[in-house]
Amino acid sequence: MTETPLVHLNQVILAFSGKPVLNGIELKIFPRDRLVILGQSGGGKSTMLRLILGILKPTAGEIKYKHLRVNRLSRSKLNLLRSRIGMVYQYSALISSLNVRDNLALPARELGRKPESEIDTLVEEKLALVGMSGTEGKMPSELSGGMRKRVSLARALMMDPELMLFDEPSAGLDPVMSSVIDELIINLTEKTNTTSVIVTHEMDSAFRIATRMAMLYQGAIIQDGSPEEFKTSEDPVVRQFVTGGVEGPMTEQLSDANNS
Ligand SMILES: Nc1ncnc2c1ncn2[C@@H]1O[C@H](COP(=O)(O)OP(=O)(O)O)[C@@H](O)[C@H]1O
Ligand SMILES: [Mg+2]
């Protein structure tokens, strides 16, 4: 493929106090991809998102956003870059002491470039996009899990991001609500031509959302391709993960650990 990637994780290595988590990640995210990153819990998926946001720096290798080297940007350039990326955190991460309007307005106010009247209009517009019109005055505690997730999606849309990152968007939601959120992710990213990365370990969700998939295992991307290629993969690890099989390389490792 000759298209220029929006994000390129180039041979990224990351260790936390000597313990390796990512061992040479090579991954390109192309414009308009809805890239689902699959992998076991504790495998380093959230860590990859934090590297893209520049919250973490790699031990070796580099992260590029277009022509920018994310891990070498100054504080002010990094803040500018982050304002172009919408992040939807696992469990929504709304500020409990602020109502919906103020939760949404916060990033725009911090950049300090927009008058309040314009921010109000934006809040209204983004809430409408996620089906939450008229909830400006509500506190997060007054909302259900699914509604909080919608509000956190609206918050991520506030700065009209070029890239959206979703960390386990259906975590803590029932299956019906989680399909509703999946549909919303698909509709929003299509309507706004936004590129997105969705981290999940839920296969139903993954196959609904993905235009492309990448599987993280033992610190590396072991497969990267279309959903169809994942469904028919011959790789034993990918197969076990996709089918949710009890037997396979992933659980052999576990029983080895239990026996030693
Ligand atoms: N800031 C940190 N300091 C030390 N260890 C961390 C830190 N963040 C994550 N880890 C460790 O890195 C590994 C990967 O974590 P994470 O990226 O959260 O996994 P995932 O999102 O795939 O469940 C885990 O073993 C976790 O304990
Ligand atoms: Mg995680």
PDB file of N, CA, C and O in Angstrom, residues 7-35:
ATOM      1  N   VAL A   7      -0.950   7.292  11.319  1.00  0.00           N
ATOM      2  CA  VAL A   7      -0.093   6.956  12.457  1.00  0.00           C
ATOM      3  C   VAL A   7       0.784   5.772  12.077  1.00  0.00           C
ATOM      4  O   VAL A   7       0.320   4.849  11.413  1.00  0.00           O
ATOM      5  N   HIS A   8       2.035   5.820  12.495  1.00  0.00           N
ATOM      6  CA  HIS A   8       2.948   4.707  12.251  1.00  0.00           C
ATOM      7  C   HIS A   8       3.705   4.392  13.540  1.00  0.00           C
ATOM      8  O   HIS A   8       4.434   5.243  14.049  1.00  0.00           O
ATOM      9  N   LEU A   9       3.453   3.212  14.072  1.00  0.00           N
ATOM     10  CA  LEU A   9       4.261   2.741  15.199  1.00  0.00           C
ATOM     11  C   LEU A   9       5.408   1.956  14.584  1.00  0.00           C
ATOM     12  O   LEU A   9       5.193   0.902  13.975  1.00  0.00           O
ATOM     13  N   ASN A  10       6.584   2.544  14.677  1.00  0.00           N
ATOM     14  CA  ASN A  10       7.734   2.027  13.961  1.00  0.00           C
ATOM     15  C   ASN A  10       8.693   1.317  14.925  1.00  0.00           C
ATOM     16  O   ASN A  10       9.419   1.970  15.670  1.00  0.00           O
ATOM     17  N   GLN A  11       8.609  -0.011  14.919  1.00  0.00           N
ATOM     18  CA  GLN A  11       9.490  -0.845  15.760  1.00  0.00           C
ATOM     19  C   GLN A  11       9.507  -0.373  17.207  1.00  0.00           C
ATOM     20  O   GLN A  11      10.567  -0.134  17.793  1.00  0.00           O
ATOM     21  N   VAL A  12       8.308  -0.229  17.775  1.00  0.00           N
ATOM     22  CA  VAL A  12       8.188   0.327  19.125  1.00  0.00           C
ATOM     23  C   VAL A  12       8.429  -0.723  20.202  1.00  0.00           C
ATOM     24  O   VAL A  12       7.817  -1.796  20.204  1.00  0.00           O
ATOM     25  N   ILE A  13       9.347  -0.386  21.071  1.00  0.00           N
ATOM     26  CA  ILE A  13       9.648  -1.237  22.228  1.00  0.00           C
ATOM     27  C   ILE A  13       9.308  -0.450  23.478  1.00  0.00           C
ATOM     28  O   ILE A  13       9.608   0.748  23.561  1.00  0.00           O
ATOM     29  N   LEU A  14       8.630  -1.096  24.418  1.00  0.00           N
ATOM     30  CA  LEU A  14       8.337  -0.416  25.670  1.00  0.00           C
ATOM     31  C   LEU A  14       8.456  -1.397  26.821  1.00  0.00           C
ATOM     32  O   LEU A  14       7.878  -2.487  26.791  1.00  0.00           O
ATOM     33  N   ALA A  15       9.222  -1.002  27.813  1.00  0.00           N
ATOM     34  CA  ALA A  15       9.365  -1.819  29.019  1.00  0.00           C
ATOM     35  C   ALA A  15       9.016  -0.945  30.219  1.00  0.00           C
ATOM     36  O   ALA A  15       9.336   0.240  30.234  1.00  0.00           O
ATOM     37  N   PHE A  16       8.287  -1.499  31.174  1.00  0.00           N
ATOM     38  CA  PHE A  16       8.003  -0.806  32.431  1.00  0.00           C
ATOM     39  C   PHE A  16       8.954  -1.350  33.484  1.00  0.00           C
ATOM     40  O   PHE A  16       8.900  -2.533  33.782  1.00  0.00           O
ATOM     41  N   SER A  17       9.798  -0.522  34.000  1.00  0.00           N
ATOM     42  CA  SER A  17      10.858  -0.903  34.943  1.00  0.00           C
ATOM     43  C   SER A  17      11.467  -2.270  34.607  1.00  0.00           C
ATOM     44  O   SER A  17      11.429  -3.210  35.400  1.00  0.00           O
ATOM     45  N   GLY A  18      11.964  -2.341  33.375  1.00  0.00           N
ATOM     46  CA  GLY A  18      12.674  -3.534  32.930  1.00  0.00           C
ATOM     47  C   GLY A  18      11.793  -4.656  32.416  1.00  0.00           C
ATOM     48  O   GLY A  18      12.269  -5.572  31.759  1.00  0.00           O
ATOM     49  N   LYS A  19      10.472  -4.581  32.692  1.00  0.00           N
ATOM     50  CA  LYS A  19       9.575  -5.646  32.251  1.00  0.00           C
ATOM     51  C   LYS A  19       9.024  -5.301  30.861  1.00  0.00           C
ATOM     52  O   LYS A  19       8.286  -4.339  30.703  1.00  0.00           O
ATOM     53  N   PRO A  20       9.397  -6.098  29.821  1.00  0.00           N
ATOM     54  CA  PRO A  20       8.959  -5.749  28.470  1.00  0.00           C
ATOM     55  C   PRO A  20       7.453  -5.951  28.285  1.00  0.00           C
ATOM     56  O   PRO A  20       6.910  -6.963  28.714  1.00  0.00           O
ATOM     57  N   VAL A  21       6.786  -4.957  27.684  1.00  0.00           N
ATOM     58  CA  VAL A  21       5.357  -5.071  27.379  1.00  0.00           C
ATOM     59  C   VAL A  21       5.175  -5.104  25.853  1.00  0.00           C
ATOM     60  O   VAL A  21       4.464  -5.952  25.325  1.00  0.00           O
ATOM     61  N   LEU A  22       5.833  -4.192  25.172  1.00  0.00           N
ATOM     62  CA  LEU A  22       5.797  -4.178  23.707  1.00  0.00           C
ATOM     63  C   LEU A  22       7.217  -4.438  23.187  1.00  0.00           C
ATOM     64  O   LEU A  22       8.167  -3.790  23.600  1.00  0.00           O
ATOM     65  N   ASN A  23       7.330  -5.444  22.290  1.00  0.00           N
ATOM     66  CA  ASN A  23       8.663  -5.911  21.883  1.00  0.00           C
ATOM     67  C   ASN A  23       8.981  -5.661  20.416  1.00  0.00           C
ATOM     68  O   ASN A  23       9.538  -6.523  19.758  1.00  0.00           O
ATOM     69  N   GLY A  24       8.582  -4.507  19.885  1.00  0.00           N
ATOM     70  CA  GLY A  24       8.865  -4.261  18.472  1.00  0.00           C
ATOM     71  C   GLY A  24       7.570  -4.226  17.681  1.00  0.00           C
ATOM     72  O   GLY A  24       7.350  -5.039  16.786  1.00  0.00           O
ATOM     73  N   ILE A  25       6.708  -3.278  18.047  1.00  0.00           N
ATOM     74  CA  ILE A  25       5.404  -3.145  17.368  1.00  0.00           C
ATOM     75  C   ILE A  25       5.603  -2.408  16.055  1.00  0.00           C
ATOM     76  O   ILE A  25       6.173  -1.325  16.010  1.00  0.00           O
ATOM     77  N   GLU A  26       5.125  -3.022  14.986  1.00  0.00           N
ATOM     78  CA  GLU A  26       5.142  -2.382  13.675  1.00  0.00           C
ATOM     79  C   GLU A  26       3.680  -2.319  13.213  1.00  0.00           C
ATOM     80  O   GLU A  26       3.070  -3.354  12.981  1.00  0.00           O
ATOM     81  N   LEU A  27       3.141  -1.108  13.154  1.00  0.00           N
ATOM     82  CA  LEU A  27       1.727  -0.975  12.807  1.00  0.00           C
ATOM     83  C   LEU A  27       1.461   0.373  12.156  1.00  0.00           C
ATOM     84  O   LEU A  27       1.911   1.409  12.646  1.00  0.00           O
ATOM     85  N   LYS A  28       0.739   0.336  11.032  1.00  0.00           N
ATOM     86  CA  LYS A  28       0.366   1.574  10.353  1.00  0.00           C
ATOM     87  C   LYS A  28      -1.150   1.726  10.387  1.00  0.00           C
ATOM     88  O   LYS A  28      -1.877   0.771  10.130  1.00  0.00           O
ATOM     89  N   ILE A  29      -1.597   2.938  10.696  1.00  0.00           N
ATOM     90  CA  ILE A  29      -3.025   3.231  10.707  1.00  0.00           C
ATOM     91  C   ILE A  29      -3.288   4.196   9.557  1.00  0.00           C
ATOM     92  O   ILE A  29      -2.684   5.273   9.503  1.00  0.00           O
ATOM     93  N   PHE A  30      -4.133   3.771   8.630  1.00  0.00           N
ATOM     94  CA  PHE A  30      -4.380   4.571   7.424  1.00  0.00           C
ATOM     95  C   PHE A  30      -5.656   5.399   7.560  1.00  0.00           C
ATOM     96  O   PHE A  30      -6.560   5.031   8.307  1.00  0.00           O
ATOM     97  N   PRO A  31      -5.713   6.533   6.832  1.00  0.00           N
ATOM     98  CA  PRO A  31      -6.913   7.368   6.873  1.00  0.00           C
ATOM     99  C   PRO A  31      -8.175   6.552   6.606  1.00  0.00           C
ATOM    100  O   PRO A  31      -8.212   5.727   5.697  1.00  0.00           O
ATOM    101  N   ARG A  32      -9.197   6.796   7.430  1.00  0.00           N
ATOM    102  CA  ARG A  32     -10.526   6.176   7.368  1.00  0.00           C
ATOM    103  C   ARG A  32     -10.554   4.707   7.784  1.00  0.00           C
ATOM    104  O   ARG A  32     -11.600   4.067   7.702  1.00  0.00           O
ATOM    105  N   ASP A  33      -9.452   4.158   8.255  1.00  0.00           N
ATOM    106  CA  ASP A  33      -9.496   2.823   8.862  1.00  0.00           C
ATOM    107  C   ASP A  33     -10.387   2.861  10.091  1.00  0.00           C
ATOM    108  O   ASP A  33     -10.405   3.864  10.804  1.00  0.00           O
ATOM    109  N   ARG A  34     -11.112   1.767  10.340  1.00  0.00           N
ATOM    110  CA  ARG A  34     -11.608   1.502  11.692  1.00  0.00           C
ATOM    111  C   ARG A  34     -10.833   0.269  12.111  1.00  0.00           C
ATOM    112  O   ARG A  34     -11.223  -0.852  11.794  1.00  0.00           O
ATOM    113  N   LEU A  35      -9.704   0.519  12.735  1.00  0.00           N
ATOM    114  CA  LEU A  35      -8.779  -0.558  13.065  1.00  0.00           C
ATOM    115  C   LEU A  35      -9.070  -1.093  14.460  1.00  0.00           C
ATOM    116  O   LEU A  35      -9.001  -0.358  15.439  1.00  0.00           O
TER     117      LEU A  35
END
